[in-house]
Each structure stands twice: as structure tokens, then as C-alpha cells.
XYZ file of C-alpha atoms in Angstrom:
414
model
C -15.427 -15.123 11.712
C -14.225 -13.940 15.089
C -10.607 -14.761 15.850
C -9.399 -14.843 19.441
C -7.246 -11.830 20.217
C -3.634 -12.798 20.936
C -2.520 -9.465 22.369
C -2.624 -8.388 25.985
C -2.165 -4.681 25.479
C -3.710 -2.063 27.705
C -5.794 0.306 25.554
C -4.876 3.947 25.479
C -6.719 6.027 28.071
C -8.030 8.995 26.159
C -10.454 11.282 27.958
C -11.348 14.323 25.876
C -12.285 17.550 27.614
C -14.269 19.847 25.367
C -12.681 23.266 24.934
C -13.446 26.147 22.621
C -9.822 27.259 22.419
C -7.823 26.102 19.427
C -4.369 24.660 20.130
C -1.800 22.838 18.047
C -1.121 19.162 18.450
C 1.785 18.488 20.758
C 4.969 18.235 18.683
C 6.950 15.003 18.872
C 6.225 11.300 18.900
C 2.693 9.904 19.278
C 1.161 6.446 19.518
C -2.226 5.787 17.938
C -4.590 2.829 17.934
C -7.324 1.821 15.507
C -10.011 -0.504 16.862
C -11.325 -3.385 14.751
C -14.839 -4.801 14.916
C -13.560 -7.723 16.987
C -11.955 -5.365 19.509
C -8.358 -5.894 18.430
C -6.125 -2.824 18.564
C -3.996 -1.866 15.562
C -1.208 0.451 16.740
C 1.172 2.733 14.897
C 3.448 5.649 15.747
C 3.695 9.069 14.152
C 5.633 12.312 14.578
C 3.992 15.725 14.695
C 6.156 18.585 13.486
C 5.606 22.351 13.591
C 6.124 23.836 10.128
C 4.927 27.307 11.070
C 3.100 28.697 14.084
C -0.208 27.773 12.477
C 0.689 24.787 10.298
C 1.720 21.286 11.341
C 2.544 18.070 9.520
C 2.737 14.492 10.697
C 4.824 11.522 9.588
C 3.509 7.993 10.068
C 6.105 5.355 11.003
C 6.109 1.985 9.242
C 9.526 0.357 9.366
C 11.913 2.571 7.398
C 9.074 4.590 5.860
C 7.973 8.016 7.079
C 4.653 8.708 5.360
C 4.077 12.462 5.201
C 0.622 13.943 5.859
C 0.328 17.688 5.319
C -3.416 18.405 5.253
C -4.199 19.023 8.940
C -6.909 21.491 9.889
C -8.076 22.530 13.352
C -11.210 24.323 14.429
C -11.661 24.762 18.144
C -11.100 21.348 19.688
C -11.752 19.554 16.369
C -8.949 18.159 14.220
C -9.444 17.098 10.603
C -6.634 15.102 8.975
C -7.078 14.357 5.282
C -4.808 11.573 4.052
C -2.967 12.510 0.836
C -3.960 9.259 -0.915
C -6.563 6.493 -0.741
C -9.526 8.819 -0.047
C -9.505 8.541 3.744
C -9.517 10.971 6.672
C -9.508 11.375 10.459
C -12.152 13.342 12.340
C -10.902 13.878 15.890
C -11.212 15.814 19.127
C -8.083 17.272 20.726
C -7.423 18.304 24.326
C -3.644 18.749 23.901
C -2.877 15.444 25.615
C -5.114 13.191 23.589
C -6.764 12.635 20.212
C -10.000 10.709 20.038
C -12.353 10.106 17.140
C -12.608 8.095 13.943
C -10.693 7.135 10.842
C -12.978 7.032 7.805
C -12.100 5.344 4.533
C -14.405 6.313 1.689
C -15.424 3.710 -0.860
C -17.656 4.293 -3.882
C -20.820 3.041 -2.171
C -20.039 3.094 1.563
C -17.625 4.271 4.262
C -15.497 2.101 6.530
C -15.216 3.667 9.992
C -12.789 2.712 12.763
C -12.513 4.263 16.229
C -9.145 5.886 16.875
C -7.244 7.100 19.946
C -3.771 8.625 20.190
C -1.572 10.039 22.948
C 1.771 11.876 22.684
C 5.118 10.940 24.152
C 4.965 7.164 23.492
C 7.592 5.727 21.153
C 6.793 2.024 21.535
C 4.362 0.327 19.158
C 2.954 -2.836 20.768
C 4.647 -3.453 24.103
C 6.586 -1.013 26.283
C 8.956 -3.589 27.774
C 8.717 -6.790 25.738
C 9.973 -10.053 27.174
C 13.277 -11.256 25.689
C 12.639 -12.882 22.327
C 12.753 -16.686 22.552
C 13.454 -17.068 18.837
C 14.859 -15.064 15.941
C 12.696 -15.339 12.818
C 14.914 -13.345 10.441
C 14.696 -14.851 6.966
C 12.200 -16.265 4.478
C 9.016 -18.100 5.422
C 6.401 -19.910 3.362
C 3.212 -18.387 4.743
C -0.289 -19.758 4.244
C -3.290 -17.460 4.748
C -6.803 -18.946 4.951
C -9.845 -16.708 4.472
C -13.317 -17.106 5.951
C -14.327 -19.452 3.133
C -11.373 -21.734 3.871
C -9.493 -20.830 0.705
C -5.702 -20.891 1.238
C -3.251 -18.448 -0.304
C 0.494 -19.052 -0.120
C 2.714 -15.995 0.265
C 6.345 -15.359 1.146
C 7.064 -13.806 4.521
C 10.342 -11.922 4.815
C 11.337 -10.776 8.313
C 14.231 -8.919 9.910
C 14.553 -9.209 13.683
C 16.994 -7.400 15.973
C 16.471 -8.368 19.619
C 12.709 -7.776 20.069
C 12.245 -5.358 17.136
C 10.639 -6.917 14.080
C 10.177 -5.543 10.563
C 9.385 -7.146 7.236
C 6.552 -7.843 4.828
C 4.591 -10.529 3.017
C 5.010 -10.869 -0.744
C 2.152 -12.030 -2.972
C 1.683 -12.442 -6.709
C -0.039 -9.039 -6.896
C 2.268 -7.056 -4.615
C 3.450 -6.867 -1.036
C 2.014 -5.764 2.292
C 4.433 -2.824 2.311
C 6.361 -1.855 5.447
C 5.373 -3.894 8.510
C 6.745 -3.039 11.942
C 6.334 -4.659 15.313
C 7.695 -6.743 18.149
C 8.607 -10.256 19.215
C 7.466 -10.423 22.827
C 8.777 -13.707 24.195
C 7.272 -16.079 21.641
C 4.501 -13.679 20.520
C 4.679 -11.990 17.114
C 3.042 -8.593 16.551
C 3.170 -6.604 13.289
C 1.146 -3.707 11.920
C 1.098 -1.050 9.247
C -1.030 2.001 8.474
C -0.734 4.446 5.581
C -4.292 5.617 4.992
C -4.957 2.720 2.615
C -3.540 -0.296 4.396
C -4.614 -0.918 7.981
C -3.120 -4.323 8.748
C -2.511 -6.197 11.998
C -0.746 -9.549 12.302
C -0.388 -11.671 15.432
C 0.949 -15.201 15.926
C 2.803 -17.615 18.199
C 6.368 -18.551 17.311
C 6.447 -22.261 18.132
C 10.145 -22.720 17.410
C 12.829 -21.531 14.994
C 11.037 -23.230 12.104
C 7.323 -22.806 12.782
C 4.822 -19.968 13.305
C 1.321 -20.995 14.408
C -2.012 -19.537 15.573
C -1.645 -16.586 13.248
C -4.393 -13.987 12.925
C -4.472 -11.297 10.232
C -6.816 -8.312 10.455
C -7.457 -6.060 7.462
C -9.328 -2.865 8.267
C -12.441 -2.941 10.410
C -13.876 -6.415 9.954
C -11.821 -8.609 7.594
C -9.901 -11.401 9.305
C -7.932 -14.481 8.242
C -5.871 -17.190 9.899
C -2.268 -17.839 8.951
C 0.657 -20.137 9.644
C 4.233 -20.214 8.342
C 7.285 -22.410 8.187
C 10.865 -21.353 7.599
C 11.891 -21.916 4.002
C 15.107 -20.297 2.704
C 13.969 -21.158 -0.840
C 10.498 -19.629 -0.552
C 9.642 -17.838 -3.794
C 6.716 -16.612 -5.843
C 5.990 -17.507 -9.481
C 7.745 -15.420 -12.122
C 5.792 -12.138 -12.225
C 6.186 -12.065 -16.023
C 4.510 -15.485 -16.416
C 1.026 -14.838 -15.025
C -0.991 -12.391 -17.160
C -0.745 -12.901 -20.915
C -2.260 -11.905 -24.237
C -4.861 -14.168 -25.732
C -3.363 -16.700 -28.202
C -2.539 -15.212 -31.577
C -2.537 -11.597 -30.402
C 0.490 -9.293 -30.283
C -1.036 -5.910 -29.488
C -3.470 -4.208 -27.164
C -5.676 -1.254 -28.040
C -7.572 1.360 -26.067
C -8.915 4.898 -26.197
C -9.561 6.637 -22.876
C -9.761 10.302 -21.755
C -6.998 12.036 -19.821
C -7.696 14.256 -16.805
C -8.785 17.067 -19.136
C -11.143 14.834 -21.093
C -8.911 14.538 -24.168
C -9.027 11.088 -25.786
C -5.692 9.257 -25.910
C -4.829 6.084 -27.862
C -1.738 3.967 -28.295
C -1.907 4.773 -32.000
C -1.338 8.494 -31.361
C 1.844 9.870 -33.028
C 3.343 10.524 -29.568
C 3.807 6.785 -29.038
C 5.026 5.796 -32.502
C 8.431 4.044 -32.465
C 8.566 4.384 -28.666
C 8.883 1.872 -25.858
C 5.631 2.352 -23.946
C 5.001 1.335 -20.339
C 1.300 0.815 -19.555
C 0.655 1.043 -15.829
C -2.708 -0.491 -14.835
C -3.297 1.220 -11.507
C -5.638 3.083 -9.176
C -5.314 5.881 -6.640
C -6.729 3.495 -4.006
C -3.899 0.961 -4.473
C -0.858 1.206 -2.113
C 1.292 -1.067 -4.297
C 0.440 1.175 -7.264
C 1.650 4.080 -5.140
C 5.006 2.330 -4.693
C 5.246 1.619 -8.416
C 4.432 5.250 -9.221
C 7.091 6.380 -6.771
C 9.617 4.133 -8.542
C 8.669 5.443 -11.983
C 8.837 9.107 -10.914
C 10.977 9.626 -7.832
C 13.006 6.466 -8.355
C 14.426 8.092 -11.463
C 13.082 5.705 -14.098
C 11.111 8.284 -16.111
C 13.842 10.892 -15.876
C 16.428 8.375 -17.082
C 14.485 6.741 -19.886
C 12.041 9.305 -21.232
C 14.806 11.198 -23.104
C 15.857 7.855 -24.622
C 12.424 7.154 -26.093
C 10.227 5.726 -23.348
C 6.669 6.882 -22.701
C 4.451 5.901 -19.771
C 0.668 5.801 -19.645
C -1.197 5.267 -16.406
C -4.550 3.519 -16.911
C -6.625 4.334 -13.843
C -9.316 2.022 -12.501
C -10.992 4.047 -9.793
C -13.648 2.816 -7.382
C -16.276 4.876 -9.193
C -17.253 5.242 -12.840
C -17.965 8.943 -12.288
C -15.395 10.903 -14.334
C -15.235 13.956 -12.049
C -14.858 11.896 -8.866
C -12.117 9.856 -10.503
C -10.436 13.055 -11.679
C -10.369 14.368 -8.096
C -8.643 11.299 -6.625
C -6.216 10.986 -9.540
C -5.302 14.659 -9.331
C -4.346 14.106 -5.691
C -2.114 11.219 -6.764
C -0.616 13.274 -9.600
C 0.184 16.156 -7.271
C 1.549 13.893 -4.526
C 4.199 12.382 -6.818
C 4.493 15.162 -9.417
C 3.610 12.605 -12.096
C 4.919 13.886 -15.459
C 3.361 11.206 -17.667
C -0.201 10.821 -18.950
C -2.952 9.470 -16.680
C -6.111 8.150 -18.316
C -9.487 7.548 -16.677
C -10.700 4.232 -18.040
C -14.229 4.498 -16.657
C -13.852 0.942 -15.374
C -13.505 -0.056 -11.729
C -11.109 -2.593 -10.152
C -14.067 -4.952 -9.643
C -13.597 -8.496 -10.860
C -13.974 -8.673 -14.613
C -13.714 -4.946 -15.311
C -10.002 -4.854 -16.229
C -10.513 -7.602 -18.823
C -13.525 -5.764 -20.243
C -11.384 -2.658 -20.656
C -8.520 -4.559 -22.337
C -10.111 -7.659 -23.896
C -6.802 -8.795 -25.419
C -5.622 -9.845 -21.934
C -6.262 -13.111 -20.153
C -5.574 -14.432 -16.656
C -5.563 -10.963 -15.131
C -4.531 -11.210 -11.462
C -4.687 -7.747 -9.927
C -3.214 -4.275 -9.465
C -0.751 -3.077 -10.413
C -0.132 -4.841 -13.706
C 2.455 -3.369 -16.059
C 2.402 -3.938 -19.819
C 5.654 -3.283 -21.676
C 5.276 -2.473 -25.378
C 8.164 -2.478 -27.857
C 8.901 0.085 -30.550
C 6.830 -1.868 -33.096
C 3.758 -1.609 -30.899
C 3.830 -5.243 -29.826
C 3.453 -6.390 -26.238
C 6.868 -7.579 -25.091
C 6.193 -8.474 -21.448
C 3.432 -8.236 -18.860
C 4.453 -7.902 -15.210
C 1.935 -8.750 -12.494
C 2.153 -6.963 -9.133
C 4.910 -4.812 -7.713
C 7.418 -5.550 -4.951
C 8.052 -2.167 -3.368
C 10.973 -0.860 -1.310
C 9.573 -2.567 1.784
C 10.662 -5.889 0.248
C 14.384 -5.028 0.290
C 16.367 -7.084 -2.203
C 13.268 -8.018 -4.199
C 12.731 -4.362 -5.014
C 16.398 -3.880 -5.902
C 16.339 -6.939 -8.159
C 13.163 -5.770 -9.879
C 14.645 -2.349 -10.640
C 17.758 -3.883 -12.186
C 15.717 -6.366 -14.224
C 13.208 -3.753 -15.414
C 15.919 -1.350 -16.509
C 17.751 -4.136 -18.353
C 14.533 -5.023 -20.178
C 14.048 -1.366 -21.102
C 17.616 -1.055 -22.401
C 17.168 -4.158 -24.557
C 13.909 -2.872 -26.059
C 15.434 0.535 -26.793
C 18.320 -1.162 -28.592
C 16.007 -2.999 -30.963
C 15.733 -1.662 -34.514
């Protein structure tokens, strides 16, 4: 499906002059654009910072997030940027005033490639001088996305608008779209995000204070959907603890999978006896899993509750069944977040049906991440579908409080 482009943005002019001399990227703010198959431009901003005379880092802007990228290598006029997560990279040419090349996201059986241009010194994202916003869409919106097959999916849009600046996200039953940032230009809505895994672009017309129409959503190179929304202060998702369940009559789950060193680990191991155990069904390719991992580690949960008797096990569903390839991507994730708890390579992929094959006691599995909370008797207490990360504001704060209260109650049980 080819959706008419709603933007009228002049593409970046990026003429690369080949040079054999190596030079650093220009420090400061940059504006980059990814090009979709349909010709739509997905913009984002990033900062380049000099760490040493020979080493630079960049920080990608998405709302309040600054996503750090440290693996930048230059050889002559070539620049290679390896994203720290999600198995993607940039291969670019540099002439000091311009970057031009490709972003490549590696899947198990193919690569997705998008053309990329970037120029320094530009701090606006979509429009340099947007027209005064005709409406303010701050608040909650019931949002309906329709894919190419005509199947609708209702989400919750949450937006914050100050003058023409727009931030927010969409919440779904399996997670959120993370930090979105953009502009209201007159009655035109523009939002985007990029973190090496997500590459999302949203456009729409704001009909009035209650209605958003003609929405187009672009995911990566060639996926596209239509969307509409209406203001709904009571918009909400189903209870995340009500979706995935155990099969009737069952109280426990069981598994035996190898850790990153190949050692087999089971829930019945002495380490987990009389402990509250958090099972994190995740993957290194999953941005919402990244947010959940950040909460568990850097959010202080593990540090607070591990001494009290909580263990965490990450069950990884990588895009490949190859152990060594999975180990490589998971090691990157482990190092990125300094994960102190056990990660297991299930040997299953996130493909439809695989998670239920790996844990046959489950039913109605929805997606990643899914978190299984096990009490001190080894019984499944709760199963939480999805994760609302810090980009969702109060939803994240409410989840943290609720999850910690649940943990406290389970620890108090005899």
C-alpha cells in the first residue's frame, strides 16, 4: 500500500566529496533523515561530542531521551556507526559538512536498508518555522490503526503539546512506541522516533480539538498503516495482568535453557528455592524489552529487591536459533545495561507460536516483553503483558509503584 505523503519538507542537500584524509565529525547538533520506500522522510536530531581527539560519541534525540552511541569508527572518508542494540549499523561517507549513506538493520534471514543523509548545525526536526498551531492536542486519544489487510488495532495516544512542539507516544497491549517527538505545523501533525530498533514516522491532519484524520504511520523501510484518533480522556488499555494466563488447572511453569556460557539453568535449581522469581520473556531486538531491562537494572528494582529474596531470569528469544549468534547480541545487551541477573538463550525465536512452544503452560500469549511473577512456593502469581516505559509518563510511574507493591506482598508471604 502506498500512502500519500503529507509532509512538504525540503530534503537535505548532501553532496559528498571523496577525500582520503580522515577527519572527525563536526561536533554539535545534527539533523538526519531516513528515506522510506515510498519516499517519505523520517527525521531525527543527534548531538556529536568529542570524547578525546580521536574518539567521538553521538546522542540521538527522542523527546526527553538521549540515546548514547559510542561505537563510531572512521577510515578515510568512511564512517561506520554500530548501534549498541538491535543489531543495526550506519555505513556512511563524510566530507565534514555532510553524512550520506545507509542505515542497515540486520535480521536473521535478510537486511533492511534505508538511505540516510545528515547535515550539522540544524536543531529543528520537521519544519524550521512551523505555522502557529491551530489546535492543542495535549491529552489522551483513542487511536485506531488499520494495516494493509484492513485489520484495526485500537491504541491509546498520549500527547503533550507546547506551542508547536509535540511529544508523546502510543500505548498498546504489548508496549509503547517509546519517545516520539515532532511538530504541529498549523493543523499538520508530525512525529518520529529512531533508536536503532524503532524507525517510526507519523503524520496526520488535526481536524479540530476532538478529531485527528488522514493519519499515516510508517515503520521502517516499507511498512505503512493508516490511522485516525478522537479525543477521549478515559482512553485506557485492558489490564496488563489479565491477558496472558496459565492453562486451566496449572499453577507452575517449567523450563531448562542454557545461560550465555552454555550452563543449563532450571527454575528447580536451589538458587531459586523459596525466592520470588521474575521471569522476563524478552529479546535483544525488542525496544520495549530494553526499557524493561533498564527499569530492572538502572531503575533500582534489582538492587532494592535482590537482597530481600528476589531473583530475575531473562528468557531470550532471539531472531536466530544459532546459539553463538544469540550469545553475541545478548552479550551486547548485557554489557549495555550491566545486567547482573541470569540471561538464558531459549533457542526459540519471537516468531508466532514459538513462545508457547517454549513454555507450553501458557495460553493467549500476546507479545514481548511478557513478565511472569512467581511466588516463593514456585507458583505463578501474576503474568504481565507488555511494558509501558518512561516515555509514557504517568503510566510508567504507576507501573513501578504497582510492581513494587506486588513484590512486597509476595515477599511477605510465608
